């Protein structure tokens, strides 16, 4: 009987410890949940600065499951990586590419068309700097300075900006399209639409 009593006491002690641990875990979970909710509300508040309803954004974000949140995080990382890879291939910064893509989207230009146009423009600008290529005469006509004061080819970002600003000043629509085709190939027909408000959209 004494041995059975000892076993019962030891078992009861273990149960008590288990219950205490469970209460601690429950408290920690609640605290974590409250912190996550606070963080999500902060995200929603930030979204409201771009004219997204904060209350609706909070409801959407807080309602996401852990799996959905993880998927969103993975997607965001993939998107950032893809953007970085494309920017590197085009020879421009990721931030500049984001600005260009935003301006393109606002003017109904497909992102793929913009990227392809940028790639061809970079190649044609390099050819023109060596006195060759299809874009040589168009670049000269637009007065685009290809090299910096040290004789180095300027960045695609700066050259693209100068090209759109120069095209915007051409009065004839047909001439703008012709020059854009020389600079960006077939994608120029769409990219030329970005010329009128390019700087304003980059600021946005």
mmCIF file of C-alpha atoms in Angstrom:
data_model
loop_
_atom_site.group_PDB
_atom_site.id
_atom_site.type_symbol
_atom_site.label_atom_id
_atom_site.label_comp_id
_atom_site.label_asym_id
_atom_site.label_seq_id
_atom_site.Cartn_x
_atom_site.Cartn_y
_atom_site.Cartn_z
ATOM 1 C CA UNK A 1 0.000 0.000 0.000
ATOM 2 C CA UNK A 2 2.877 2.387 0.829
ATOM 3 C CA UNK A 3 4.490 1.667 -2.539
ATOM 4 C CA UNK A 4 1.213 2.272 -4.366
ATOM 5 C CA UNK A 5 0.819 5.563 -2.518
ATOM 6 C CA UNK A 6 4.300 6.655 -3.543
ATOM 7 C CA UNK A 7 3.568 5.845 -7.168
ATOM 8 C CA UNK A 8 0.328 7.804 -6.994
ATOM 9 C CA UNK A 9 2.102 10.828 -5.470
ATOM 10 C CA UNK A 10 4.837 10.719 -8.122
ATOM 11 C CA UNK A 11 2.260 10.364 -10.896
ATOM 12 C CA UNK A 12 0.237 13.258 -9.500
ATOM 13 C CA UNK A 13 3.376 15.427 -9.421
ATOM 14 C CA UNK A 14 4.102 14.626 -13.035
ATOM 15 C CA UNK A 15 0.541 15.444 -14.048
ATOM 16 C CA UNK A 16 0.740 18.750 -12.175
ATOM 17 C CA UNK A 17 3.981 19.632 -13.969
ATOM 18 C CA UNK A 18 2.446 18.666 -17.300
ATOM 19 C CA UNK A 19 -0.591 20.843 -16.658
ATOM 20 C CA UNK A 20 1.686 23.745 -15.671
ATOM 21 C CA UNK A 21 3.712 23.316 -18.865
ATOM 22 C CA UNK A 22 0.542 23.243 -20.940
ATOM 23 C CA UNK A 23 -0.673 26.469 -19.291
ATOM 24 C CA UNK A 24 2.678 28.123 -20.073
ATOM 25 C CA UNK A 25 2.477 26.954 -23.674
ATOM 26 C CA UNK A 26 -1.056 28.249 -23.989
ATOM 27 C CA UNK A 27 -0.009 31.634 -22.572
ATOM 28 C CA UNK A 28 2.953 31.817 -24.965
ATOM 29 C CA UNK A 29 0.723 30.955 -27.898
ATOM 30 C CA UNK A 30 -1.736 33.687 -26.976
ATOM 31 C CA UNK A 31 1.072 36.213 -26.610
ATOM 32 C CA UNK A 32 2.501 35.231 -29.995
ATOM 33 C CA UNK A 33 -0.930 35.487 -31.569
ATOM 34 C CA UNK A 34 -1.415 38.980 -30.117
ATOM 35 C CA UNK A 35 1.998 40.064 -31.438
ATOM 36 C CA UNK A 36 1.222 38.666 -34.894
ATOM 37 C CA UNK A 37 -2.111 40.480 -34.933
ATOM 38 C CA UNK A 38 -0.381 43.731 -33.944
ATOM 39 C CA UNK A 39 2.180 43.275 -36.707
ATOM 40 C CA UNK A 40 -0.509 42.466 -39.258
ATOM 41 C CA UNK A 41 -2.395 45.614 -38.284
ATOM 42 C CA UNK A 42 0.772 47.615 -38.813
ATOM 43 C CA UNK A 43 1.086 46.117 -42.291
ATOM 44 C CA UNK A 44 -2.518 46.969 -43.039
ATOM 45 C CA UNK A 45 -1.967 50.521 -41.832
ATOM 46 C CA UNK A 46 0.930 50.847 -44.258
ATOM 47 C CA UNK A 47 -1.233 49.540 -47.060
ATOM 48 C CA UNK A 48 -3.756 52.267 -46.313
ATOM 49 C CA UNK A 49 -1.181 54.840 -47.406
ATOM 50 C CA UNK A 50 -1.582 53.511 -50.945
ATOM 51 C CA UNK A 51 -5.358 53.899 -50.747
ATOM 52 C CA UNK A 52 -6.097 50.391 -49.486
ATOM 53 C CA UNK A 53 -8.781 50.166 -46.842
ATOM 54 C CA UNK A 54 -6.915 49.441 -43.602
ATOM 55 C CA UNK A 55 -9.757 47.589 -41.926
ATOM 56 C CA UNK A 56 -10.289 45.322 -44.921
ATOM 57 C CA UNK A 57 -6.563 44.699 -45.233
ATOM 58 C CA UNK A 58 -6.339 43.787 -41.557
ATOM 59 C CA UNK A 59 -9.209 41.336 -41.865
ATOM 60 C CA UNK A 60 -7.603 39.664 -44.858
ATOM 61 C CA UNK A 61 -4.143 39.421 -43.324
ATOM 62 C CA UNK A 62 -5.267 38.309 -39.869
ATOM 63 C CA UNK A 63 -7.548 35.730 -41.449
ATOM 64 C CA UNK A 64 -4.726 34.029 -43.296
ATOM 65 C CA UNK A 65 -3.637 30.648 -42.036
ATOM 66 C CA UNK A 66 -0.036 29.949 -41.133
ATOM 67 C CA UNK A 67 0.348 27.960 -44.350
ATOM 68 C CA UNK A 68 -1.043 30.807 -46.418
ATOM 69 C CA UNK A 69 1.308 33.261 -44.721
ATOM 70 C CA UNK A 70 4.254 30.999 -45.475
ATOM 71 C CA UNK A 71 3.183 30.725 -49.108
ATOM 72 C CA UNK A 72 2.919 34.506 -49.381
ATOM 73 C CA UNK A 73 6.366 34.904 -47.863
ATOM 74 C CA UNK A 74 7.861 32.365 -50.265
ATOM 75 C CA UNK A 75 6.141 34.069 -53.203
ATOM 76 C CA UNK A 76 7.467 37.460 -52.118
ATOM 77 C CA UNK A 77 11.000 36.060 -51.911
ATOM 78 C CA UNK A 78 10.680 34.457 -55.342
ATOM 79 C CA UNK A 79 9.374 37.718 -56.808
ATOM 80 C CA UNK A 80 12.238 39.708 -55.296
ATOM 81 C CA UNK A 81 14.769 37.170 -56.552
ATOM 82 C CA UNK A 82 13.254 37.180 -60.029
ATOM 83 C CA UNK A 83 13.289 40.974 -60.111
ATOM 84 C CA UNK A 84 16.929 41.013 -59.029
ATOM 85 C CA UNK A 85 17.892 38.448 -61.681
ATOM 86 C CA UNK A 86 16.133 40.383 -64.440
ATOM 87 C CA UNK A 87 17.634 43.697 -63.313
ATOM 88 C CA UNK A 88 21.104 42.179 -63.325
ATOM 89 C CA UNK A 89 20.639 40.836 -66.857
ATOM 90 C CA UNK A 90 19.420 44.240 -68.044
ATOM 91 C CA UNK A 91 22.263 46.072 -66.343
ATOM 92 C CA UNK A 92 20.092 48.264 -64.111
ATOM 93 C CA UNK A 93 19.259 48.384 -60.412
ATOM 94 C CA UNK A 94 16.279 46.518 -58.970
ATOM 95 C CA UNK A 95 14.754 49.770 -57.718
ATOM 96 C CA UNK A 96 15.004 51.353 -61.181
ATOM 97 C CA UNK A 97 13.441 48.286 -62.770
ATOM 98 C CA UNK A 98 10.534 48.497 -60.314
ATOM 99 C CA UNK A 99 10.022 52.143 -61.259
ATOM 100 C CA UNK A 100 10.178 51.353 -64.978
ATOM 101 C CA UNK A 101 7.718 48.477 -64.587
ATOM 102 C CA UNK A 102 5.298 50.652 -62.637
ATOM 103 C CA UNK A 103 5.432 53.335 -65.344
ATOM 104 C CA UNK A 104 4.917 50.654 -67.990
ATOM 105 C CA UNK A 105 1.931 49.192 -66.176
ATOM 106 C CA UNK A 106 0.307 52.606 -65.824
ATOM 107 C CA UNK A 107 0.623 53.116 -69.588
ATOM 108 C CA UNK A 108 -0.690 49.690 -70.580
ATOM 109 C CA UNK A 109 2.727 48.307 -71.536
ATOM 110 C CA UNK A 110 3.275 44.622 -70.745
ATOM 111 C CA UNK A 111 6.141 43.991 -68.318
ATOM 112 C CA UNK A 112 7.617 41.365 -70.635
ATOM 113 C CA UNK A 113 7.583 43.869 -73.514
ATOM 114 C CA UNK A 114 9.326 46.467 -71.341
ATOM 115 C CA UNK A 115 12.013 43.998 -70.249
ATOM 116 C CA UNK A 116 12.643 42.881 -73.806
ATOM 117 C CA UNK A 117 12.758 46.483 -75.020
ATOM 118 C CA UNK A 118 15.257 47.375 -72.305
ATOM 119 C CA UNK A 119 17.444 44.418 -73.230
ATOM 120 C CA UNK A 120 17.491 45.380 -76.910
ATOM 121 C CA UNK A 121 18.018 49.042 -76.092
ATOM 122 C CA UNK A 122 21.033 48.259 -73.919
ATOM 123 C CA UNK A 123 22.595 46.197 -76.703
ATOM 124 C CA UNK A 124 21.868 48.834 -79.377
ATOM 125 C CA UNK A 125 23.201 51.648 -77.191
ATOM 126 C CA UNK A 126 26.469 49.735 -76.769
ATOM 127 C CA UNK A 127 26.660 49.216 -80.530
ATOM 128 C CA UNK A 128 25.973 52.915 -81.157
ATOM 129 C CA UNK A 129 28.756 53.851 -78.742
ATOM 130 C CA UNK A 130 31.081 51.923 -81.052
ATOM 131 C CA UNK A 131 29.674 53.691 -84.105
ATOM 132 C CA UNK A 132 27.559 50.781 -85.354
ATOM 133 C CA UNK A 133 24.051 49.331 -85.087
ATOM 134 C CA UNK A 134 20.480 50.262 -85.983
ATOM 135 C CA UNK A 135 20.032 52.792 -83.177
ATOM 136 C CA UNK A 136 23.127 54.883 -83.990
ATOM 137 C CA UNK A 137 21.360 57.529 -86.082
ATOM 138 C CA UNK A 138 18.286 57.685 -83.827
ATOM 139 C CA UNK A 139 20.462 58.221 -80.750
ATOM 140 C CA UNK A 140 22.383 60.953 -82.511
ATOM 141 C CA UNK A 141 19.145 62.626 -83.668
ATOM 142 C CA UNK A 142 17.765 62.623 -80.128
ATOM 143 C CA UNK A 143 21.012 64.037 -78.740
ATOM 144 C CA UNK A 144 21.534 61.205 -76.249
ATOM 145 C CA UNK A 145 24.995 61.265 -74.671
ATOM 146 C CA UNK A 146 26.214 57.672 -74.617
ATOM 147 C CA UNK A 147 29.459 58.073 -72.670
ATOM 148 C CA UNK A 148 30.270 59.833 -69.415
ATOM 149 C CA UNK A 149 33.086 62.313 -68.818
ATOM 150 C CA UNK A 150 35.519 59.422 -68.357
ATOM 151 C CA UNK A 151 34.648 57.888 -71.689
ATOM 152 C CA UNK A 152 32.698 54.994 -70.180
ATOM 153 C CA UNK A 153 29.331 53.856 -71.514
ATOM 154 C CA UNK A 154 26.613 55.313 -69.304
ATOM 155 C CA UNK A 155 24.192 53.028 -67.488
ATOM 156 C CA UNK A 156 21.168 51.596 -69.255
ATOM 157 C CA UNK A 157 19.013 53.253 -66.584
ATOM 158 C CA UNK A 158 20.313 56.746 -67.430
ATOM 159 C CA UNK A 159 20.274 56.152 -71.178
ATOM 160 C CA UNK A 160 16.716 54.792 -71.124
ATOM 161 C CA UNK A 161 15.550 57.803 -69.106
ATOM 162 C CA UNK A 162 17.244 60.221 -71.502
ATOM 163 C CA UNK A 163 15.776 58.383 -74.482
ATOM 164 C CA UNK A 164 12.182 58.597 -73.230
ATOM 165 C CA UNK A 165 12.572 62.243 -72.226
ATOM 166 C CA UNK A 166 13.990 63.060 -75.659
ATOM 167 C CA UNK A 167 11.266 61.137 -77.505
ATOM 168 C CA UNK A 168 8.610 62.994 -75.510
ATOM 169 C CA UNK A 169 9.819 66.251 -77.087
ATOM 170 C CA UNK A 170 9.402 64.988 -80.663
ATOM 171 C CA UNK A 171 6.222 66.677 -82.009
ATOM 172 C CA UNK A 172 5.308 64.112 -84.663
ATOM 173 C CA UNK A 173 3.701 60.894 -83.448
ATOM 174 C CA UNK A 174 4.927 59.021 -86.518
ATOM 175 C CA UNK A 175 8.476 60.214 -85.894
ATOM 176 C CA UNK A 176 8.261 59.213 -82.224
ATOM 177 C CA UNK A 177 7.192 55.721 -83.248
ATOM 178 C CA UNK A 178 9.972 55.472 -85.826
ATOM 179 C CA UNK A 179 12.628 56.491 -83.329
ATOM 180 C CA UNK A 180 11.216 54.180 -80.645
ATOM 181 C CA UNK A 181 11.338 51.278 -83.106
ATOM 182 C CA UNK A 182 15.009 52.019 -83.805
ATOM 183 C CA UNK A 183 15.807 52.113 -80.102
ATOM 184 C CA UNK A 184 13.632 49.306 -78.729
ATOM 185 C CA UNK A 185 12.741 47.247 -81.814
ATOM 186 C CA UNK A 186 9.112 46.034 -82.056
ATOM 187 C CA UNK A 187 8.563 46.740 -78.327
ATOM 188 C CA UNK A 188 9.075 50.429 -79.067
ATOM 189 C CA UNK A 189 5.484 50.805 -80.285
ATOM 190 C CA UNK A 190 4.302 50.257 -76.711
ATOM 191 C CA UNK A 191 7.250 51.776 -74.846
ATOM 192 C CA UNK A 192 6.813 55.092 -76.657
ATOM 193 C CA UNK A 193 3.557 55.521 -74.698
ATOM 194 C CA UNK A 194 5.624 55.845 -71.519
ATOM 195 C CA UNK A 195 7.421 58.946 -72.784
ATOM 196 C CA UNK A 196 4.826 61.566 -71.852
ATOM 197 C CA UNK A 197 4.625 60.984 -68.081
ATOM 198 C CA UNK A 198 7.648 58.793 -67.414
ATOM 199 C CA UNK A 199 9.369 60.976 -64.794
ATOM 200 C CA UNK A 200 6.132 61.601 -62.870
ATOM 201 C CA UNK A 201 5.330 57.906 -62.718
ATOM 202 C CA UNK A 202 8.849 57.078 -61.546
ATOM 203 C CA UNK A 203 8.373 59.500 -58.663
ATOM 204 C CA UNK A 204 5.088 57.818 -57.763
#
